[in-house]
XYZ file of C-alpha atoms in Angstrom:
426
model
C -12.346 -69.194 46.088
C -14.083 -65.914 46.804
C -11.697 -65.237 49.681
C -8.646 -65.485 47.436
C -10.274 -63.388 44.752
C -11.096 -60.688 47.276
C -7.521 -60.829 48.610
C -6.171 -60.478 45.121
C -8.458 -57.503 44.437
C -7.344 -55.843 47.695
C -3.698 -56.160 46.702
C -4.374 -54.689 43.319
C -6.361 -51.804 44.771
C -3.629 -51.047 47.310
C -0.977 -51.045 44.590
C -3.007 -48.714 42.403
C -3.707 -46.464 45.339
C 0.007 -45.783 45.744
C 0.366 -45.124 42.043
C -2.600 -42.722 42.064
C -1.036 -40.685 44.861
C 2.311 -40.603 43.074
C 1.221 -39.961 39.502
C -2.350 -38.695 39.749
C -3.282 -41.280 37.092
C -6.923 -42.256 36.695
C -7.158 -46.046 37.118
C -10.918 -46.332 37.348
C -11.107 -48.597 34.306
C -8.523 -51.026 35.738
C -10.327 -51.255 39.104
C -13.642 -51.884 37.400
C -12.055 -54.711 35.466
C -10.776 -56.319 38.670
C -14.147 -55.994 40.344
C -15.768 -57.699 37.400
C -13.328 -60.662 37.504
C -13.880 -61.072 41.288
C -17.518 -62.032 40.713
C -16.602 -64.881 38.321
C -17.079 -68.222 40.163
C -15.839 -70.332 37.233
C -12.238 -69.068 37.297
C -9.751 -71.986 37.891
C -7.999 -71.729 41.270
C -4.573 -72.723 39.954
C -4.384 -69.669 37.653
C -4.502 -67.124 40.512
C -0.766 -66.607 40.856
C -0.335 -66.321 37.116
C -3.091 -63.665 36.924
C -1.571 -61.702 39.779
C 1.835 -61.828 38.122
C 0.349 -60.715 34.849
C -1.423 -57.793 36.475
C 1.737 -56.814 38.303
C 3.663 -56.634 35.028
C 0.870 -54.537 33.571
C 0.998 -52.246 36.543
C 4.730 -51.763 36.130
C 4.281 -50.979 32.442
C 1.466 -48.589 33.212
C 3.547 -46.895 35.884
C 6.536 -46.550 33.563
C 4.315 -45.130 30.838
C 2.714 -42.661 33.244
C 6.084 -41.502 34.553
C 7.379 -41.229 30.990
C 4.384 -39.165 29.890
C 4.663 -36.912 32.926
C 8.359 -36.395 32.356
C 7.823 -35.576 28.669
C 5.043 -33.166 29.617
C 7.326 -31.417 32.121
C 10.090 -31.141 29.509
C 7.661 -29.685 26.958
C 6.241 -27.193 29.466
C 9.764 -26.160 30.505
C 10.745 -25.708 26.852
C 7.597 -23.637 26.137
C 8.326 -21.431 29.154
C 11.907 -20.947 27.986
C 10.652 -20.030 24.489
C 8.373 -17.376 26.022
C 11.285 -15.923 28.009
C 13.485 -15.873 24.892
C 10.709 -14.193 22.876
C 10.261 -11.512 25.528
C 14.011 -10.984 25.638
C 14.162 -10.585 21.870
C 11.289 -8.076 21.994
C 13.139 -6.002 24.551
C 16.291 -6.111 22.430
C 14.413 -4.912 19.335
C 13.072 -1.739 20.987
C 14.606 0.970 18.807
C 16.392 4.038 20.101
C 14.203 7.141 19.916
C 15.264 10.715 19.243
C 13.444 14.017 19.779
C 13.615 16.621 17.013
C 12.800 20.166 18.128
C 11.119 22.264 15.426
C 9.709 25.794 15.670
C 6.150 24.444 15.654
C 6.523 21.361 17.848
C 8.821 18.588 19.075
C 8.703 15.258 17.257
C 9.750 11.927 18.780
C 10.774 9.329 16.218
C 13.085 6.305 15.839
C 16.721 7.271 15.369
C 16.942 5.100 12.245
C 14.242 7.218 10.550
C 16.373 10.354 10.959
C 19.588 9.115 9.369
C 21.030 11.439 6.680
C 19.604 11.074 3.186
C 21.815 8.981 0.882
C 21.735 8.239 -2.840
C 18.565 6.220 -3.378
C 17.718 4.609 -6.717
C 14.628 2.711 -5.557
C 11.663 4.446 -3.910
C 12.143 4.733 -0.144
C 8.865 5.093 1.767
C 8.776 7.573 4.641
C 7.075 7.237 8.019
C 5.096 10.199 9.340
C 5.274 11.484 12.918
C 2.919 14.106 14.395
C 1.508 14.695 10.881
C 5.018 15.500 9.578
C 7.573 13.852 7.327
C 11.176 14.678 8.293
C 14.329 14.190 6.189
C 17.777 14.787 7.651
C 20.177 16.208 5.055
C 23.858 16.397 5.949
C 26.733 17.310 3.658
C 30.471 17.875 4.069
C 31.048 19.702 0.793
C 29.102 21.850 -1.647
C 26.577 19.522 -3.241
C 23.247 19.492 -5.035
C 20.548 17.137 -3.806
C 17.818 16.164 -6.261
C 14.962 14.457 -4.407
C 12.177 12.987 -6.531
C 8.938 12.216 -4.692
C 6.361 9.649 -5.779
C 3.575 12.253 -5.622
C 3.200 15.994 -6.057
C 3.726 18.164 -2.982
C 2.295 21.552 -2.237
C 5.277 23.873 -2.072
C 3.883 25.686 0.955
C 3.962 22.364 2.863
C 7.716 21.937 2.364
C 10.129 23.856 4.623
C 13.900 23.601 5.081
C 15.607 24.491 8.386
C 19.246 24.643 9.425
C 19.742 21.929 12.032
C 22.017 21.532 15.075
C 22.678 17.802 15.424
C 24.184 18.120 18.909
C 21.095 19.880 20.288
C 18.656 18.015 18.019
C 17.049 21.366 17.295
C 16.707 23.839 14.438
C 19.251 26.663 14.466
C 16.793 29.393 13.498
C 13.039 29.741 13.800
C 12.889 30.999 10.210
C 13.304 28.606 7.261
C 16.328 28.700 4.974
C 15.705 30.820 1.891
C 16.629 30.594 -1.810
C 18.367 27.207 -1.895
C 15.521 24.877 -2.853
C 13.339 24.748 -5.947
C 10.557 22.473 -7.182
C 10.105 21.402 -10.770
C 6.947 22.226 -12.701
C 5.158 19.080 -11.511
C 5.991 19.701 -7.827
C 7.470 16.202 -7.563
C 11.201 16.959 -7.821
C 13.002 19.104 -5.274
C 16.465 20.525 -5.985
C 18.615 21.667 -3.041
C 21.859 23.627 -3.503
C 23.526 23.228 -0.119
C 26.495 24.902 1.477
C 29.402 22.741 2.699
C 29.600 21.393 6.262
C 25.980 21.968 7.177
C 22.994 20.063 8.532
C 19.397 20.569 7.468
C 16.014 19.105 8.301
C 13.501 19.044 5.463
C 10.021 19.262 6.975
C 6.879 18.252 5.061
C 3.679 19.382 6.753
C 0.189 17.867 6.448
C 1.450 14.296 6.094
C -2.143 13.053 6.055
C -2.461 14.546 2.557
C 0.502 12.505 1.263
C -0.230 8.897 2.162
C 2.643 6.461 1.471
C 5.017 9.264 0.490
C 8.341 8.016 -0.864
C 11.344 9.345 -2.733
C 14.479 8.636 -4.706
C 17.535 10.869 -4.422
C 20.606 11.844 -6.387
C 23.622 13.722 -5.021
C 25.977 15.674 -7.287
C 29.142 17.277 -5.947
C 30.762 20.452 -7.286
C 32.558 20.436 -10.624
C 36.036 20.818 -9.116
C 35.485 17.958 -6.746
C 34.262 15.822 -9.603
C 37.443 16.506 -11.595
C 39.643 15.668 -8.627
C 37.936 12.305 -8.110
C 40.362 9.601 -9.292
C 39.298 7.172 -11.990
C 38.586 3.555 -11.204
C 41.596 1.810 -9.737
C 43.357 -0.377 -12.255
C 45.849 -3.159 -11.703
C 49.266 -2.315 -13.119
C 49.748 -4.822 -15.909
C 50.429 -4.963 -19.608
C 47.559 -2.606 -20.502
C 48.296 -0.017 -17.756
C 49.509 2.470 -20.342
C 46.173 2.277 -22.164
C 44.180 2.815 -18.951
C 46.344 5.818 -18.003
C 45.720 7.420 -21.397
C 41.970 6.871 -21.008
C 42.034 8.455 -17.563
C 43.937 11.507 -18.840
C 41.427 11.870 -21.648
C 38.478 11.721 -19.280
C 40.046 14.301 -16.963
C 40.717 16.630 -19.868
C 37.048 16.612 -20.958
C 35.348 19.873 -20.030
C 31.877 19.890 -18.504
C 29.797 22.310 -20.577
C 26.267 23.686 -20.430
C 23.970 21.807 -22.805
C 20.468 23.121 -22.057
C 18.246 25.010 -19.632
C 14.928 24.122 -18.006
C 12.325 26.748 -17.106
C 10.129 25.792 -14.141
C 7.013 27.703 -13.047
C 5.515 27.995 -9.567
C 2.425 25.769 -9.654
C 0.622 28.081 -7.220
C 0.176 30.355 -10.227
C -2.811 28.195 -11.131
C -4.595 29.471 -8.005
C -4.206 33.165 -8.963
C -7.469 34.534 -10.418
C -7.145 36.125 -13.839
C -7.968 39.564 -12.406
C -4.773 39.477 -10.285
C -2.496 38.628 -13.249
C -0.949 42.110 -13.606
C 0.231 42.050 -9.970
C 2.479 39.034 -10.631
C 5.021 40.941 -12.708
C 7.343 41.754 -9.809
C 7.076 38.359 -8.099
C 9.429 35.419 -8.359
C 7.186 32.878 -10.049
C 9.773 30.833 -11.974
C 13.256 29.325 -11.762
C 15.806 28.276 -14.368
C 17.826 25.065 -14.053
C 21.180 24.690 -15.836
C 21.811 21.224 -17.306
C 25.425 20.208 -17.993
C 27.026 17.610 -20.265
C 27.808 15.261 -17.363
C 24.139 15.099 -16.410
C 24.413 17.380 -13.389
C 21.890 20.156 -12.769
C 22.082 23.434 -10.908
C 19.581 26.195 -10.218
C 20.687 29.462 -11.822
C 21.756 31.989 -9.209
C 21.034 35.650 -9.912
C 24.577 36.514 -8.875
C 26.066 34.180 -11.508
C 27.846 36.499 -13.962
C 28.531 33.764 -16.539
C 25.060 33.986 -18.047
C 22.509 36.603 -19.080
C 18.891 35.615 -18.492
C 15.819 37.201 -20.048
C 12.281 35.956 -19.304
C 9.227 37.338 -21.086
C 5.591 36.292 -21.151
C 2.416 36.758 -23.136
C -1.192 36.161 -22.134
C -3.921 34.338 -24.039
C -7.471 34.592 -22.724
C -9.085 31.181 -22.369
C -12.345 32.087 -20.611
C -13.905 34.850 -18.521
C -12.071 33.613 -15.432
C -8.876 32.068 -16.833
C -5.816 33.260 -18.742
C -3.039 31.147 -20.246
C 0.282 32.832 -19.498
C 3.218 31.661 -21.664
C 6.737 32.259 -20.318
C 9.742 32.302 -22.666
C 13.217 32.097 -21.104
C 16.369 32.980 -23.059
C 19.808 32.326 -21.551
C 22.908 33.786 -23.185
C 26.396 32.433 -22.432
C 28.724 35.307 -23.452
C 31.905 33.223 -23.188
C 30.773 30.870 -25.969
C 28.085 32.948 -27.660
C 25.592 30.092 -27.197
C 21.924 30.797 -26.531
C 19.611 28.406 -24.714
C 15.819 28.667 -24.608
C 12.832 27.044 -22.920
C 9.086 27.759 -22.915
C 6.488 26.891 -20.279
C 2.860 27.928 -19.767
C 0.313 27.970 -16.944
C -3.427 28.681 -16.784
C -4.133 31.384 -14.214
C -7.358 30.804 -12.283
C -7.630 27.120 -13.207
C -7.589 26.111 -9.510
C -9.131 27.601 -6.387
C -6.813 29.261 -3.836
C -6.235 27.601 -0.472
C -9.139 28.312 1.893
C -8.342 29.693 5.361
C -10.344 31.190 8.208
C -10.294 34.973 8.259
C -9.127 35.061 11.882
C -6.088 33.049 10.806
C -5.088 36.001 8.649
C -4.142 37.873 11.814
C -1.487 35.272 12.675
C -0.499 34.152 9.205
C 2.727 32.142 9.121
C 4.457 31.866 5.763
C 6.466 28.675 5.153
C 9.507 28.194 2.968
C 11.239 30.649 0.712
C 8.149 31.952 -1.070
C 7.794 35.698 -1.450
C 4.062 35.569 -2.105
C 0.949 33.564 -1.289
C -2.588 33.358 -2.677
C -5.431 32.493 -0.274
C -9.196 32.721 -0.073
C -11.402 33.446 2.952
C -14.998 34.250 3.914
C -15.281 36.529 6.990
C -17.699 35.570 9.745
C -17.823 39.135 11.050
C -17.913 42.494 9.273
C -15.035 44.705 10.363
C -11.410 45.767 10.042
C -8.745 43.068 10.162
C -5.027 43.662 10.763
C -2.592 41.195 9.189
C 0.335 40.027 11.352
C 2.605 37.778 9.305
C 5.755 35.861 10.259
C 7.468 37.901 7.511
C 7.380 41.542 6.530
C 4.432 42.272 4.250
C 5.050 44.558 1.300
C 1.463 44.802 0.115
C -1.864 42.981 0.049
C -4.221 42.870 -2.919
C -7.709 41.633 -2.130
C -11.137 41.596 -3.710
C -14.425 39.685 -3.640
C -15.251 37.477 -6.614
C -15.545 39.676 -9.725
C -15.127 42.748 -7.506
C -12.680 45.646 -7.537
C -9.181 44.875 -6.284
C -8.012 46.909 -3.282
C -4.355 47.353 -2.279
C -3.277 47.803 1.348
C -0.266 47.243 3.568
C -1.971 45.980 6.735
C -5.675 46.832 7.342
C -8.402 44.797 5.601
C -12.003 46.045 5.422
C -14.123 42.932 5.049
C -17.845 42.108 5.067
C -19.502 39.101 6.610
C -20.378 36.167 4.351
C -18.600 37.483 1.232
C -15.720 35.324 -0.179
C -12.496 37.287 -0.737
C -9.294 36.434 -2.624
C -5.997 37.683 -1.167
C -2.664 38.053 -2.981
C -0.036 38.793 -0.321
C 3.386 40.049 -1.432
C 6.197 39.683 1.100
C 9.160 41.953 1.499
């Protein structure tokens, strides 16, 4: 009895040994069960073959299950590996083309998609900054006016416009373009009157000061181009005669001037009241013409259709501030119409931009501005010579509540005393 039981156990162990080598399946529990049954002396002898057959069937089922599990595991691992390869391939495919924009101050590397030309944009489009700059590519084929409205006020000295060479990916000139861009009174809306067939790059410095900067834009073509634009296409049917009459009527309507908008340079707020009389010869305002079709255009001095007269009066608000009220009157001789607008600003209501005195010797003036107001406290007593990126006409400077001195280049400054500087450019 024990001999047959031991023989049966040996056969089972041998069979499981092969399966362990093939499948690396742990059969410890099955072996322990067989060892336990071998010690039973009460087991009937005539059931031995039946037990062996039953165990053999179980072994086959276990083997099939093990192979099935192993095969499924291999399939899953293969599929996971393929998914990883596909994911890596997709990542490589999504790497965006980069472009390098060469500016006078530095070169900026950015995705090509972030330098596509500005289009009409009704919803706010958020910009990405690169090297502490925001860059907008502006390209036009005809004479147009871009009106770009930002979601926050910008300092005008931080905004510079350069002519751009798209083939070289570089600015055409080291100096910014002059007299074609103007901000509104809130410094949130920028108007650009651009020449046909030209490329520009609008550069906004100190991006860290304008977190999540975004804009909307509107593009208005010239009046002649607008009149030549065909009306909406209509299907020739029974009411084609009516649509043709409507089109002729629309084309015959004349675009006329309806109002004007006076806009003041917001840097006027940084000019101390004592410097007010030196502002008379500076360009501190602009006038925008508003037409019946909703288009706007900055008034050009060379425009002979209109006569512009701007006057101001001062009202003292405190010892250090003055409210200056500007009154613009525009006369249209052809029609005899007169248009007016009034704006005011409080001089001395804000502190001038603070710079280091040594920076005065290499002062770089951005944009089209013909004047700047800054404040500085010298660390050394001595004579300072101003070297600007533009020709300097004159410099007015004085300590707080001190006498104003006028010079063209040399500054006599004393250590530890704050000075205000009004610099007029040629």
